[in-house]
């Protein structure tokens, strides 16, 4: 490793690691695969990130940026011979301005802690991926993370005002403004958001904060089938009150949590569940609940529960919260898809998923952010069962084609990384991909930033 | 004009015009300058736009896209020997889906008509630039237009889901999704929004629609000086209720409308005015008004008027609405700036503007979207007074430097076009500009799309 002495001189030996324990810790994300990197680097500031990129460029050393490693698509998965850059030593709050409703932080800050800081001043940071308590804001930007509240508040992209970054050429760029409006030049800020560490390493971020909602409440609606639940989703999204969350669980997801002993209080006939949250000023909650109760009522509704205090809310969400461990217990491998269709096409998608499961003899568990039409479709498989894995591949292909036929997209919030790269040409035209490769070459002429990610192999 | 026969064959002679009357009509936008183009083209669909670009590319014919020509910065100003592409024959609604809250329209659709269509289904299109009744959505996207409601609803960029466009290389690209989430590939959609027709010609747009607010109300607050008005703006933006508009007028703006006989009902001592709008469910209006009344009250408040019915609302807005003709009547030339600073720095900016006016003996009228910190700073000058024009140039330079020193940006919603291009290097670094020029070269290798706009001359 030729770059090693220069990197040690730049960062100090303590923050350039190649011991087996450290390499093993940083060899994987939430995908089942792993790859041992050559190095793990822990820069402590923007200038050190810039120094790393310049050294890496000289030596052709691939750099893989990593937040908390909580991604689902291999975005932070090392490639052979690469250096992982962990941002965990960059957690400073650089500027917090409650009056102007923004905060500037380093890329390694934990998303939930940024939100907590904002809330201590009556504000909040809206995007809340499930990994909120431990994921890092730089990773959120790289993947354009979302979460259940996106239906009302939008995704990470909508809350980034400005950023500071180092391109693959080792150049510093500052994009965006601290103000809520600005139209000077091309929107490089939003070009970098969602670029999965392939164009530049984001080092500092200015985020928009909103007034924290005073109160929230939850409704849990039980239905006997997907058809009646989807009809309710459509009614909810057709009326005026935008819920702050609108989550769906299908029959297989309910079976999974029931097997764990959760959700024992659901009516036995429940085979589709909606969890709906509203938030806002305390005196607006009853009116919002009323509108949503009306929308949720309709053919098939088995039970409608309401919760307004913290403990009761937590209880209604229990089934949803236990879903991730529950599905993990069901099979050794979960192929976790993240497709989106227009809300009006959700039922067609669910019926197609049922058909795929039946035709390919697969166990598929579906749940997700129904208000955005964003469904997490989990194929639960056994990697050593070659025949099942082949059927799963066929099923995935059919799923993707159907999603696109319904006017949807292959990923709503997880991104592409290494795991979905091969499927990108199903959605993007050769012309669009050629432009994107051109942008990649412009920002990262030697291709050292996260190689093999986001783009299909040529 | 070598391209003429091929263009006539592609579009038909009727929609390829080079008669002097047509050329004169399309020779200017809202800037005082004009330039007669060689041709005006009226494509009727995406395929014709693509045909035009391919022909233009072969002949090195510069293409200047034009919405309604209502821009302030020369974005649609022809360059010598160019063909103007007017989108007024492309006004079809291609797809409207109330349940999924989106509409797909051709780029020539009038923004206000899109909003009207949405409202007839209980929805609305949020961005509303002042030119709403006649501007075209393609121009709105090109400039990332905003307007008074941006403080609550965001700018054009925040409401574009997908688009179809033709790059300068003549390639079709489709970007984005019809769904409210999507993270497949780089965000080319938002790269094209705000790119001022320099990267691609946007032909079709899918817009996000929101539930239309049931009711609105207006407050008009009068203050004796900018200091007390700015303190009120800060109080408004520090509390929980986000107004749907928060507009400011300074003493010179008030003098201008008073000279026109408008705003006769203002207290005589009023030298700074705030207009505040709230919207939402009817039963939320009293609570919102109460919160804002509390925030607006404070040192200096001379009078606070409230209006909840259509006629009374219109009367409170009268001073603001008559401002544009009023300033036009004050001097032969209005140099119309569009700067933004963080809300907490607004007073510092206003004091600096007063100092510039005093030091340079200039008449400067300021008003704008105070909730975004976005101020329209109008230098009212006489082009034949060379000494005054020199002082105005000095004043502008000082204004721009001060805006950047306050953490602001040179344009909030008007854009760069030809008029502000020289000032871009004050805000963007050489590294950022080099990347932007690289992106330009990638999308438009021959530089035929809107040459001389957005970028400073090299």
PDB file of N, CA and C in Angstrom, chain B residues 47-88:
ATOM      1  N   UNK B  47     -41.580  16.011 -30.143  1.00  0.00           N
ATOM      2  CA  UNK B  47     -40.822  15.508 -31.301  1.00  0.00           C
ATOM      3  C   UNK B  47     -40.335  16.667 -32.170  1.00  0.00           C
ATOM      4  N   UNK B  48     -41.157  17.720 -32.296  1.00  0.00           N
ATOM      5  CA  UNK B  48     -40.723  18.865 -33.106  1.00  0.00           C
ATOM      6  C   UNK B  48     -39.580  19.623 -32.426  1.00  0.00           C
ATOM      7  N   UNK B  49     -39.622  19.702 -31.099  1.00  0.00           N
ATOM      8  CA  UNK B  49     -38.514  20.347 -30.385  1.00  0.00           C
ATOM      9  C   UNK B  49     -37.226  19.570 -30.636  1.00  0.00           C
ATOM     10  N   UNK B  50     -37.346  18.241 -30.582  1.00  0.00           N
ATOM     11  CA  UNK B  50     -36.159  17.424 -30.820  1.00  0.00           C
ATOM     12  C   UNK B  50     -35.643  17.631 -32.254  1.00  0.00           C
ATOM     13  N   UNK B  51     -36.570  17.712 -33.211  1.00  0.00           N
ATOM     14  CA  UNK B  51     -36.167  17.954 -34.608  1.00  0.00           C
ATOM     15  C   UNK B  51     -35.440  19.291 -34.731  1.00  0.00           C
ATOM     16  N   UNK B  52     -35.979  20.327 -34.057  1.00  0.00           N
ATOM     17  CA  UNK B  52     -35.342  21.653 -34.103  1.00  0.00           C
ATOM     18  C   UNK B  52     -33.906  21.586 -33.583  1.00  0.00           C
ATOM     19  N   UNK B  53     -33.731  20.947 -32.422  1.00  0.00           N
ATOM     20  CA  UNK B  53     -32.386  20.923 -31.823  1.00  0.00           C
ATOM     21  C   UNK B  53     -31.415  20.194 -32.745  1.00  0.00           C
ATOM     22  N   UNK B  54     -31.885  19.115 -33.349  1.00  0.00           N
ATOM     23  CA  UNK B  54     -30.975  18.366 -34.226  1.00  0.00           C
ATOM     24  C   UNK B  54     -30.578  19.187 -35.447  1.00  0.00           C
ATOM     25  N   UNK B  55     -31.542  19.904 -35.998  1.00  0.00           N
ATOM     26  CA  UNK B  55     -31.226  20.778 -37.141  1.00  0.00           C
ATOM     27  C   UNK B  55     -30.294  21.908 -36.690  1.00  0.00           C
ATOM     28  N   UNK B  56     -30.634  22.530 -35.560  1.00  0.00           N
ATOM     29  CA  UNK B  56     -29.835  23.654 -35.058  1.00  0.00           C
ATOM     30  C   UNK B  56     -28.399  23.212 -34.792  1.00  0.00           C
ATOM     31  N   UNK B  57     -28.260  22.026 -34.262  1.00  0.00           N
ATOM     32  CA  UNK B  57     -26.928  21.526 -33.951  1.00  0.00           C
ATOM     33  C   UNK B  57     -26.095  21.379 -35.225  1.00  0.00           C
ATOM     34  N   UNK B  58     -26.729  20.848 -36.269  1.00  0.00           N
ATOM     35  CA  UNK B  58     -26.005  20.689 -37.549  1.00  0.00           C
ATOM     36  C   UNK B  58     -25.542  22.025 -38.091  1.00  0.00           C
ATOM     37  N   UNK B  59     -26.355  23.071 -37.874  1.00  0.00           N
ATOM     38  CA  UNK B  59     -26.062  24.379 -38.475  1.00  0.00           C
ATOM     39  C   UNK B  59     -25.450  25.366 -37.486  1.00  0.00           C
ATOM     40  N   UNK B  60     -25.171  24.934 -36.275  1.00  0.00           N
ATOM     41  CA  UNK B  60     -24.611  25.859 -35.280  1.00  0.00           C
ATOM     42  C   UNK B  60     -25.549  27.018 -34.976  1.00  0.00           C
ATOM     43  N   UNK B  61     -26.853  26.766 -35.032  1.00  0.00           N
ATOM     44  CA  UNK B  61     -27.859  27.813 -34.799  1.00  0.00           C
ATOM     45  C   UNK B  61     -28.163  27.928 -33.302  1.00  0.00           C
ATOM     46  N   UNK B  62     -27.889  29.078 -32.682  1.00  0.00           N
ATOM     47  CA  UNK B  62     -28.205  29.223 -31.256  1.00  0.00           C
ATOM     48  C   UNK B  62     -29.719  29.206 -31.024  1.00  0.00           C
ATOM     49  N   UNK B  63     -30.136  28.528 -29.949  1.00  0.00           N
ATOM     50  CA  UNK B  63     -31.562  28.395 -29.625  1.00  0.00           C
ATOM     51  C   UNK B  63     -31.848  29.048 -28.270  1.00  0.00           C
ATOM     52  N   UNK B  64     -32.837  29.930 -28.260  1.00  0.00           N
ATOM     53  CA  UNK B  64     -33.204  30.609 -27.016  1.00  0.00           C
ATOM     54  C   UNK B  64     -34.645  30.226 -26.679  1.00  0.00           C
ATOM     55  N   UNK B  65     -34.806  29.415 -25.630  1.00  0.00           N
ATOM     56  CA  UNK B  65     -36.141  28.990 -25.224  1.00  0.00           C
ATOM     57  C   UNK B  65     -36.857  30.158 -24.552  1.00  0.00           C
ATOM     58  N   UNK B  66     -38.176  30.241 -24.782  1.00  0.00           N
ATOM     59  CA  UNK B  66     -38.949  31.358 -24.265  1.00  0.00           C
ATOM     60  C   UNK B  66     -40.300  30.872 -23.759  1.00  0.00           C
ATOM     61  N   UNK B  67     -40.623  31.258 -22.518  1.00  0.00           N
ATOM     62  CA  UNK B  67     -41.961  30.989 -22.015  1.00  0.00           C
ATOM     63  C   UNK B  67     -42.857  32.139 -22.422  1.00  0.00           C
ATOM     64  N   UNK B  68     -43.140  33.034 -21.461  1.00  0.00           N
ATOM     65  CA  UNK B  68     -43.965  34.203 -21.785  1.00  0.00           C
ATOM     66  C   UNK B  68     -43.111  35.457 -21.941  1.00  0.00           C
ATOM     67  N   UNK B  69     -41.805  35.339 -21.777  1.00  0.00           N
ATOM     68  CA  UNK B  69     -40.945  36.521 -21.858  1.00  0.00           C
ATOM     69  C   UNK B  69     -41.131  37.445 -20.672  1.00  0.00           C
ATOM     70  N   UNK B  70     -41.551  36.895 -19.539  1.00  0.00           N
ATOM     71  CA  UNK B  70     -41.819  37.738 -18.372  1.00  0.00           C
ATOM     72  C   UNK B  70     -40.651  37.751 -17.389  1.00  0.00           C
ATOM     73  N   UNK B  71     -39.522  37.203 -17.790  1.00  0.00           N
ATOM     74  CA  UNK B  71     -38.361  37.175 -16.909  1.00  0.00           C
ATOM     75  C   UNK B  71     -37.707  38.534 -16.752  1.00  0.00           C
ATOM     76  N   UNK B  72     -36.956  38.703 -15.660  1.00  0.00           N
ATOM     77  CA  UNK B  72     -36.333  39.987 -15.315  1.00  0.00           C
ATOM     78  C   UNK B  72     -34.851  40.060 -15.600  1.00  0.00           C
ATOM     79  N   UNK B  73     -34.242  38.979 -16.056  1.00  0.00           N
ATOM     80  CA  UNK B  73     -32.785  38.966 -16.119  1.00  0.00           C
ATOM     81  C   UNK B  73     -32.244  38.631 -17.509  1.00  0.00           C
ATOM     82  N   UNK B  74     -33.117  38.677 -18.519  1.00  0.00           N
ATOM     83  CA  UNK B  74     -32.632  38.404 -19.868  1.00  0.00           C
ATOM     84  C   UNK B  74     -32.455  36.935 -20.178  1.00  0.00           C
ATOM     85  N   UNK B  75     -33.070  36.058 -19.373  1.00  0.00           N
ATOM     86  CA  UNK B  75     -32.962  34.626 -19.643  1.00  0.00           C
ATOM     87  C   UNK B  75     -33.513  34.254 -21.011  1.00  0.00           C
ATOM     88  N   UNK B  76     -34.563  34.961 -21.454  1.00  0.00           N
ATOM     89  CA  UNK B  76     -35.183  34.668 -22.755  1.00  0.00           C
ATOM     90  C   UNK B  76     -34.805  35.692 -23.821  1.00  0.00           C
ATOM     91  N   UNK B  77     -33.804  36.512 -23.516  1.00  0.00           N
ATOM     92  CA  UNK B  77     -33.372  37.537 -24.474  1.00  0.00           C
ATOM     93  C   UNK B  77     -32.635  36.863 -25.640  1.00  0.00           C
ATOM     94  N   UNK B  78     -33.064  37.116 -26.877  1.00  0.00           N
ATOM     95  CA  UNK B  78     -32.362  36.493 -28.006  1.00  0.00           C
ATOM     96  C   UNK B  78     -30.908  36.955 -28.083  1.00  0.00           C
ATOM     97  N   UNK B  79     -30.087  36.146 -28.709  1.00  0.00           N
ATOM     98  CA  UNK B  79     -28.727  36.582 -29.048  1.00  0.00           C
ATOM     99  C   UNK B  79     -28.673  36.734 -30.565  1.00  0.00           C
ATOM    100  N   UNK B  80     -27.718  37.497 -31.086  1.00  0.00           N
ATOM    101  CA  UNK B  80     -27.682  37.726 -32.536  1.00  0.00           C
ATOM    102  C   UNK B  80     -27.620  36.407 -33.318  1.00  0.00           C
ATOM    103  N   UNK B  81     -28.455  36.335 -34.348  1.00  0.00           N
ATOM    104  CA  UNK B  81     -28.451  35.148 -35.204  1.00  0.00           C
ATOM    105  C   UNK B  81     -29.158  33.946 -34.623  1.00  0.00           C
ATOM    106  N   UNK B  82     -29.847  34.123 -33.504  1.00  0.00           N
ATOM    107  CA  UNK B  82     -30.474  32.976 -32.830  1.00  0.00           C
ATOM    108  C   UNK B  82     -31.894  32.726 -33.314  1.00  0.00           C
ATOM    109  N   UNK B  83     -32.374  31.522 -33.038  1.00  0.00           N
ATOM    110  CA  UNK B  83     -33.794  31.217 -33.187  1.00  0.00           C
ATOM    111  C   UNK B  83     -34.412  31.169 -31.799  1.00  0.00           C
ATOM    112  N   UNK B  84     -35.477  31.955 -31.601  1.00  0.00           N
ATOM    113  CA  UNK B  84     -36.262  31.856 -30.371  1.00  0.00           C
ATOM    114  C   UNK B  84     -37.222  30.682 -30.522  1.00  0.00           C
ATOM    115  N   UNK B  85     -37.293  29.827 -29.504  1.00  0.00           N
ATOM    116  CA  UNK B  85     -38.302  28.763 -29.507  1.00  0.00           C
ATOM    117  C   UNK B  85     -39.391  29.171 -28.536  1.00  0.00           C
ATOM    118  N   UNK B  86     -40.549  29.462 -29.082  1.00  0.00           N
ATOM    119  CA  UNK B  86     -41.683  29.782 -28.218  1.00  0.00           C
ATOM    120  C   UNK B  86     -42.507  28.517 -28.018  1.00  0.00           C
ATOM    121  N   UNK B  87     -42.883  28.253 -26.768  1.00  0.00           N
ATOM    122  CA  UNK B  87     -43.631  27.028 -26.461  1.00  0.00           C
ATOM    123  C   UNK B  87     -45.141  27.256 -26.443  1.00  0.00           C
ATOM    124  N   UNK B  88     -45.603  28.377 -27.008  1.00  0.00           N
ATOM    125  CA  UNK B  88     -47.027  28.684 -26.854  1.00  0.00           C
ATOM    126  C   UNK B  88     -47.954  27.749 -27.630  1.00  0.00           C
TER     127      UNK B  88
END
